[in-house]
PDB file of C-alpha atoms in Angstrom:
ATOM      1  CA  UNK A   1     -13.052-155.563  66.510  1.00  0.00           C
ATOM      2  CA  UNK A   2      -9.527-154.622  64.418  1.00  0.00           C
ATOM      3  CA  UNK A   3     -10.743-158.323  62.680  1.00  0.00           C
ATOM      4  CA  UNK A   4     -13.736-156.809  61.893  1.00  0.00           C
ATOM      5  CA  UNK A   5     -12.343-153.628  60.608  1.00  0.00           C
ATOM      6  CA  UNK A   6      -9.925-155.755  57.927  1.00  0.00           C
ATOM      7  CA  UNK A   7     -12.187-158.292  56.954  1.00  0.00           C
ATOM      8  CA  UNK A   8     -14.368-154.806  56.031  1.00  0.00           C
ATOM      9  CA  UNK A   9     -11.565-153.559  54.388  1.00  0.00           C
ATOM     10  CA  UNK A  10     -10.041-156.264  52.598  1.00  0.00           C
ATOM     11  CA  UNK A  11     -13.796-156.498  51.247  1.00  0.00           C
ATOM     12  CA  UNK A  12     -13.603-153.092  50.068  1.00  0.00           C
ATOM     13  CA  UNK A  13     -10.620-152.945  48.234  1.00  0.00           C
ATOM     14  CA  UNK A  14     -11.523-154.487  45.214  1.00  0.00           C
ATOM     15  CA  UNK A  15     -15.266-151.802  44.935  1.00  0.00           C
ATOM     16  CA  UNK A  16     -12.603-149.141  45.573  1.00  0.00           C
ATOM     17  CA  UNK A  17     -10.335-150.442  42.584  1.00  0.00           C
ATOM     18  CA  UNK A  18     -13.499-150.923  40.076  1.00  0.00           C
ATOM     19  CA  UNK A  19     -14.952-147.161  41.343  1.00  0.00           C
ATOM     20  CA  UNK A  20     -11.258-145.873  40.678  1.00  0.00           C
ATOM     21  CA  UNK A  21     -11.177-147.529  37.232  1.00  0.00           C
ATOM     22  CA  UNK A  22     -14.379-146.469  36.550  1.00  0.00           C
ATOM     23  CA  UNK A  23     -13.833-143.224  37.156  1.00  0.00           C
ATOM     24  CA  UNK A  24     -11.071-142.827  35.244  1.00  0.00           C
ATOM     25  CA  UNK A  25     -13.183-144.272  32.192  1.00  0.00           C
ATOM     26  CA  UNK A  26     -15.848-142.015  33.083  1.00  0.00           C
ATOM     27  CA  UNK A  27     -13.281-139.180  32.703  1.00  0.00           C
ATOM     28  CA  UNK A  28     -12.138-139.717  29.217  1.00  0.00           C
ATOM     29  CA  UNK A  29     -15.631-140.714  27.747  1.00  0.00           C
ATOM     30  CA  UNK A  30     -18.775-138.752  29.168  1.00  0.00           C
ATOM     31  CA  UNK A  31     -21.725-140.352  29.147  1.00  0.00           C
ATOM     32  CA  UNK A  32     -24.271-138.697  26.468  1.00  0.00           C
ATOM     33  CA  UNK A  33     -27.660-139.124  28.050  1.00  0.00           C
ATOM     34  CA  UNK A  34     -29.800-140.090  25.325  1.00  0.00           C
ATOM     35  CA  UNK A  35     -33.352-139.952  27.157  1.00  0.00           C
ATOM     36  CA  UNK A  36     -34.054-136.762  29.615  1.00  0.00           C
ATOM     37  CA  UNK A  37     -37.715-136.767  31.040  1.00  0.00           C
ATOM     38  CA  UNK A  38     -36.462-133.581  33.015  1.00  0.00           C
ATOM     39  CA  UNK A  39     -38.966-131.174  31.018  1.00  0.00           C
ATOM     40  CA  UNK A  40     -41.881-133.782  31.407  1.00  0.00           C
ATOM     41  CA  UNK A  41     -41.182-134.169  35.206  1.00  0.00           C
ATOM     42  CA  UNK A  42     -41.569-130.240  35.518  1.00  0.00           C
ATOM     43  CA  UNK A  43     -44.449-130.172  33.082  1.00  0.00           C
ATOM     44  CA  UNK A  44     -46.021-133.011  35.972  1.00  0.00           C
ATOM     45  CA  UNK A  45     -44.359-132.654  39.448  1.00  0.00           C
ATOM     46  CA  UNK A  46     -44.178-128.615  39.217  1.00  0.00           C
ATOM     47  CA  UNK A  47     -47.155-127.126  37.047  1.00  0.00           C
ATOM     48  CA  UNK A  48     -44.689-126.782  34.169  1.00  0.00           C
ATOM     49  CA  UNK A  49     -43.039-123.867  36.174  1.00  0.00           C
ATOM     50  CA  UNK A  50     -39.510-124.082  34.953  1.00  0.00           C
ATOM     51  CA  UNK A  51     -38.496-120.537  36.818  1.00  0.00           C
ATOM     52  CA  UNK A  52     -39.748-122.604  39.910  1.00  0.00           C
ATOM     53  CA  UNK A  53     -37.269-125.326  39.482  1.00  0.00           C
ATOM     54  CA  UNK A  54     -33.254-124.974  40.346  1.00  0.00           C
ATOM     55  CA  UNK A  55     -31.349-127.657  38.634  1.00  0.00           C
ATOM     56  CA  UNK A  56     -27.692-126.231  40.590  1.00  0.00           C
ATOM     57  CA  UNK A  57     -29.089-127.725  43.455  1.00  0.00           C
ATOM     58  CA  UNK A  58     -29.734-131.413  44.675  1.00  0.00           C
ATOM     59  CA  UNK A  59     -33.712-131.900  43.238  1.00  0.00           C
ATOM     60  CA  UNK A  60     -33.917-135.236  44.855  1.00  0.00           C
ATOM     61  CA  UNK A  61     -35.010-133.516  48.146  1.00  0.00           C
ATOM     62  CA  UNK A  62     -37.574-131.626  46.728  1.00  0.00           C
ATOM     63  CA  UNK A  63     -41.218-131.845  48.225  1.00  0.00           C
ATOM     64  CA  UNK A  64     -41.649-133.292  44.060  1.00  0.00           C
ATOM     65  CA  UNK A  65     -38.258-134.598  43.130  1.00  0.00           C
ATOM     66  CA  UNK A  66     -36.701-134.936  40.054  1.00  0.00           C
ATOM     67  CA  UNK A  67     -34.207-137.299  38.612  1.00  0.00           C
ATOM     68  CA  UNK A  68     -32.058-134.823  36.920  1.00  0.00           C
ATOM     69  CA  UNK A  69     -30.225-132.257  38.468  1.00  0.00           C
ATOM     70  CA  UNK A  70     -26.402-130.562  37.521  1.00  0.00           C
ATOM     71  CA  UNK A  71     -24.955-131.627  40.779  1.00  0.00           C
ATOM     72  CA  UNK A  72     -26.030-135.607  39.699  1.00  0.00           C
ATOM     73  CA  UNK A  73     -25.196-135.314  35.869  1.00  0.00           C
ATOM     74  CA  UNK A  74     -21.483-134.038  36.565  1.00  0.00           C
ATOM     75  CA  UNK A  75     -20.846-136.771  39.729  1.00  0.00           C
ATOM     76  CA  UNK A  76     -22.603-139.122  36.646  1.00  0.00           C
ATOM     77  CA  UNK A  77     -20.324-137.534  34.070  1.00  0.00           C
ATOM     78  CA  UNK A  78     -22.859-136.892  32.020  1.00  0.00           C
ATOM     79  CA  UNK A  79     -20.965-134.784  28.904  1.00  0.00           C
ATOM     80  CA  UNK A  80     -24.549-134.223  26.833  1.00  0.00           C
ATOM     81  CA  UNK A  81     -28.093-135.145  27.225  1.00  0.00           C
ATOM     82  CA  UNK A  82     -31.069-134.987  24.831  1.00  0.00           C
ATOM     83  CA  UNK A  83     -35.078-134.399  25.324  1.00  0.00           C
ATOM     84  CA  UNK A  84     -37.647-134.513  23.159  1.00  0.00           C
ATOM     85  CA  UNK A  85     -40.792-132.986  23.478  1.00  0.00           C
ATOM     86  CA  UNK A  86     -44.079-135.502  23.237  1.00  0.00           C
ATOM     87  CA  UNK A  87     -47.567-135.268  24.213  1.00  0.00           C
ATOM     88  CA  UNK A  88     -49.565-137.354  25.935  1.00  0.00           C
ATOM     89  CA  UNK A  89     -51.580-139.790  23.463  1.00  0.00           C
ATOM     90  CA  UNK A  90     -55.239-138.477  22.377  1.00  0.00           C
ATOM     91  CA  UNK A  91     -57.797-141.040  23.470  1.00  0.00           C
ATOM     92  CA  UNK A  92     -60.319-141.637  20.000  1.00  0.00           C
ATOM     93  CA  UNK A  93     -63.651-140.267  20.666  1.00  0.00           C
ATOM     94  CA  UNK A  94     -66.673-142.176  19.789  1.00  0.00           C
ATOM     95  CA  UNK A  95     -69.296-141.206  17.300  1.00  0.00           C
ATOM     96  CA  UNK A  96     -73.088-140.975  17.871  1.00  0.00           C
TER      97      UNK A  96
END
């Protein structure tokens, strides 16, 4: 069993180096989210209700869950994010 445990550990130590080093990346350079479908998803999953949405909390568990929530984007170190605002395309209506 203790063979077990170090051959598990021994196997962690170099994900635990790369997270740490990451990390510390991470912390000098935020990561500027350059695509947020956050508006769409409440537009679709939530009836566009954005009052009915709380983004301090984990969205994930939602009954409709979102990718984006504040908890996520600061583990993520997410220093600035962008939307945009598009509509679905039109389909072309036919002539008679």
């Amino acid at each position: 069993m203790i063979a077990a445990f170090l051959l598990l550990a021994a196997q962690a130590s170099p994900d635990a180096a790369l997270s740490r080093r990451v990390e510390r990346v991470l912390e000098r350079s935020p990561v500027i989210d350059g695509h947020n479908d956050v508006a769409w998803e409440i537009r679709e999953l939530h009836d566009a209700k954005v009052e009915a949405v709380d983004l301090s909390v984990d969205t994930a568990r939602l009954p409709n869950p979102l990718q984006t929530d504040i908890p996520r984007l600061r583990k993520g170190h997410v220093g600035g994010s962008s939307g945009r605002s598009t509509s679905p395309p039109m389909r072309p209506t036919r002539s008679r």
